[in-house]
Coordinates of C-alpha atoms in Angstrom, one line a residue:
M1 CA 4.6 223.6 119.5
T2 CA 5.1 225.6 116.3
I3 CA 6.2 229.2 115.4
T4 CA 3.2 231.2 114.4
S5 CA 4.8 234.6 113.7
A6 CA 8.2 236.2 113.4
H7 CA 9.3 239.9 113.5
L8 CA 12.7 240.7 112.0
Q9 CA 14.5 244.0 112.6
N10 CA 17.9 244.7 110.9
Y11 CA 18.2 241.0 110.4
R12 CA 20.4 240.4 107.3
S13 CA 18.4 241.7 104.4
Y14 CA 15.3 242.6 106.5
I15 CA 14.8 246.1 107.9
D16 CA 11.5 245.7 109.8
D17 CA 9.3 242.9 108.6
V18 CA 6.6 240.7 110.1
F19 CA 5.6 237.2 108.9
E20 CA 2.7 234.9 110.0
F21 CA 2.7 231.2 109.5
S22 CA 0.0 228.5 109.1
P23 CA 0.0 225.6 111.5
D24 CA 0.1 223.3 108.4
V25 CA 2.6 223.4 105.5
N26 CA 4.3 226.7 104.7
I27 CA 6.1 227.2 101.4
I28 CA 8.3 230.2 101.0
V29 CA 8.9 231.4 97.4
G30 CA 10.5 234.4 95.8
P31 CA 13.2 235.4 93.3
N32 CA 16.9 235.0 93.9
A33 CA 18.4 237.3 96.7
S34 CA 14.9 238.2 98.0
G35 CA 15.6 236.9 101.5
K36 CA 14.2 233.4 101.6
T37 CA 17.2 231.8 103.3
N38 CA 17.5 234.8 105.7
L39 CA 13.9 234.2 106.8
L40 CA 14.6 230.4 107.3
D41 CA 17.7 231.3 109.3
A42 CA 15.7 233.6 111.6
L43 CA 13.1 230.7 112.2
Y44 CA 16.0 228.4 112.9
F45 CA 17.3 231.0 115.4
I46 CA 14.0 231.2 117.1
A47 CA 13.6 227.5 117.4
S48 CA 17.1 226.5 118.4
G49 CA 18.7 229.6 119.8
G50 CA 21.5 229.5 117.3
S51 CA 21.9 230.9 113.8
I52 CA 22.9 228.8 110.7
K53 CA 25.7 231.3 110.2
L54 CA 28.6 231.3 112.6
S55 CA 29.4 235.0 112.6
R56 CA 27.2 237.3 114.7
D57 CA 28.4 240.3 112.5
S58 CA 26.9 238.6 109.4
I59 CA 23.5 238.6 111.1
I60 CA 23.3 242.3 111.5
R61 CA 22.1 244.3 108.5
D62 CA 24.8 246.5 106.9
E63 CA 25.4 249.8 108.6
Q64 CA 23.2 248.9 111.6
A65 CA 24.2 248.5 115.2
W66 CA 22.1 245.5 116.2
A67 CA 19.6 243.0 115.0
R68 CA 16.5 241.5 116.7
V69 CA 14.1 238.6 116.1
D70 CA 10.8 238.2 117.9
G71 CA 9.0 235.0 117.6
L72 CA 5.6 233.8 118.9
T73 CA 4.7 230.1 119.2
S74 CA 1.4 228.3 119.0
T75 CA 1.3 228.3 122.9
N76 CA 1.7 232.1 123.0
Q77 CA 5.3 231.7 124.1
A78 CA 7.2 234.9 123.3
R79 CA 10.8 234.4 122.2
V80 CA 13.2 237.4 121.7
I81 CA 16.8 237.3 120.4
K82 CA 18.8 240.5 120.1
V83 CA 22.2 240.4 118.5
D84 CA 24.6 243.1 119.6
P85 CA 28.3 242.9 118.6
N86 CA 29.3 244.7 121.8
E87 CA 27.9 241.9 123.9
K88 CA 29.9 238.7 124.7
S89 CA 26.9 236.4 124.2
V90 CA 23.5 236.5 122.5
P91 CA 20.9 236.2 125.3
I92 CA 17.6 234.5 124.5
L93 CA 14.4 235.8 126.2
I94 CA 11.5 233.4 126.6
D95 CA 8.5 235.0 128.2
E96 CA 11.0 237.7 129.6
K97 CA 13.2 235.1 131.2
K98 CA 16.9 235.3 130.0
Y99 CA 18.9 232.2 128.9
K100 CA 22.5 232.1 127.6
K101 CA 21.7 228.8 125.9
L102 CA 18.3 227.2 125.4
P103 CA 17.7 224.2 127.6
I104 CA 17.0 221.1 125.6
D105 CA 13.3 221.0 126.7
M106 CA 12.9 224.5 125.2
V107 CA 14.5 223.8 121.8
L108 CA 11.8 223.4 119.1
P109 CA 12.6 220.3 117.0
V110 CA 13.8 221.6 113.6
V111 CA 15.5 219.9 110.7
L112 CA 17.7 221.9 108.4
F113 CA 18.6 220.5 105.0
E114 CA 20.6 222.4 102.4
P115 CA 22.4 221.2 99.3
N116 CA 25.8 221.3 101.1
H117 CA 24.6 218.5 103.3
L118 CA 24.9 216.1 100.4
Y119 CA 28.7 216.4 100.9
F120 CA 28.3 214.5 104.2
I121 CA 28.0 211.3 102.1
T122 CA 31.1 211.8 100.0
T123 CA 33.5 213.8 102.1
S124 CA 35.6 213.0 105.1
P125 CA 34.3 211.1 108.2
E126 CA 35.0 214.2 110.3
M127 CA 32.0 215.9 108.7
R128 CA 29.7 212.9 109.5
R129 CA 31.0 212.9 113.1
Q130 CA 30.2 216.6 113.2
L131 CA 26.6 216.0 112.1
I132 CA 26.2 213.3 114.7
D133 CA 27.5 215.6 117.4
E134 CA 25.1 218.4 116.3
I135 CA 22.2 215.9 116.8
L136 CA 23.5 214.9 120.2
D137 CA 23.8 218.6 121.2
K138 CA 20.1 219.0 120.6
T139 CA 18.9 215.7 122.1
D140 CA 21.2 214.7 125.0
S141 CA 21.5 217.1 127.9
E142 CA 24.8 215.4 129.1
F143 CA 26.6 215.5 125.7
N144 CA 27.5 219.2 125.7
R145 CA 29.1 219.0 129.1
L146 CA 31.0 215.8 128.1
K147 CA 32.2 217.4 124.8
N148 CA 33.4 220.5 126.6
T149 CA 35.2 218.5 129.3
Y150 CA 37.0 216.4 126.6
Q151 CA 38.1 219.4 124.6
R152 CA 39.3 221.2 127.7
T153 CA 41.2 218.1 128.9
L154 CA 42.7 217.6 125.4
K155 CA 43.9 221.3 125.4
Q156 CA 45.5 220.9 128.8
R157 CA 47.3 217.7 127.7
N158 CA 48.6 219.4 124.7
S159 CA 49.8 222.3 126.8
L160 CA 51.7 219.8 129.0
L161 CA 53.4 218.4 126.0
K162 CA 55.1 221.8 125.5
Q163 CA 56.7 221.6 129.0
P164 CA 60.2 220.2 129.8
L165 CA 60.5 216.5 129.2
Q166 CA 61.0 215.6 132.9
Q167 CA 57.7 217.3 133.8
V168 CA 55.9 215.7 130.9
K169 CA 57.0 212.2 132.1
K170 CA 55.7 212.7 135.6
Q171 CA 52.2 213.7 134.5
I172 CA 51.5 212.4 131.0
F173 CA 50.2 209.0 132.0
A174 CA 47.4 210.4 134.2
W175 CA 46.3 212.7 131.3
Y176 CA 46.2 209.8 128.9
I177 CA 44.0 207.8 131.4
R178 CA 41.6 210.7 131.8
L179 CA 41.5 211.3 128.0
S180 CA 40.8 207.6 127.4
E181 CA 37.8 207.7 129.8
L182 CA 36.3 210.8 128.3
A183 CA 36.9 209.5 124.7
G184 CA 35.3 206.2 125.5
N185 CA 32.2 208.0 126.9
Y186 CA 32.2 210.3 123.8
V187 CA 32.2 207.4 121.4
K188 CA 29.5 205.6 123.3
K189 CA 27.2 208.5 123.0
R190 CA 27.7 208.4 119.2
Q191 CA 27.2 204.7 119.1
D192 CA 24.0 204.9 121.1
L193 CA 22.6 207.5 118.8
L194 CA 23.5 205.5 115.6
R195 CA 22.0 202.4 117.2
K196 CA 18.7 204.2 117.8
I197 CA 18.7 205.7 114.2
K198 CA 19.3 202.2 112.8
D199 CA 16.4 200.8 114.9
D200 CA 14.0 203.5 113.7
I201 CA 15.1 204.1 110.1
S202 CA 13.3 201.1 108.5
N203 CA 9.9 202.1 109.9
V204 CA 10.5 205.8 109.0
Y205 CA 11.5 204.9 105.4
S206 CA 8.5 202.6 105.0
A207 CA 6.1 205.4 106.2
I208 CA 7.6 207.8 103.7
A209 CA 7.9 205.4 100.7

């Protein structure tokens, strides 16, 4: 499945523009500040349900109250995303059915590469772990639930540490056991992904080179 067209309204630099795409290779060219990255961001939004940018306010064109992206796929699936700062979430409509978050089987496989990604090689391991987690978010239906449970448990453990010492002593061991279990599962997910990448990467590189 591919994206065949996109309609952008009040989306970053776009007021009301429609784009159509070939099923083969599409090359987007234009002068600086003409909106190339904004268009790519909209396509990423249609495919994955999330913007490259973290802030919803940065998506909406200046002095406008909302932004909207309509996408059509090669299977005539209609995807609509409307960004409203007054809403708590950004709902995604697929053929008029609303989702708070796209299920994995509805996420269109998309790879984003930008110059900043070169820093993954030279900067802290934390950024590389973040990249691995982003891949798992898109490919493993269990990972997001595991990550949220781990982060919630860690927050609760940290909250306990602020309590009186006697109360901490009574409960802390159980929290450490739970955190160890979750962390072990978390690390295993990362290891399984890296193992799969390692198994496939030689064949992929050979095909490219």
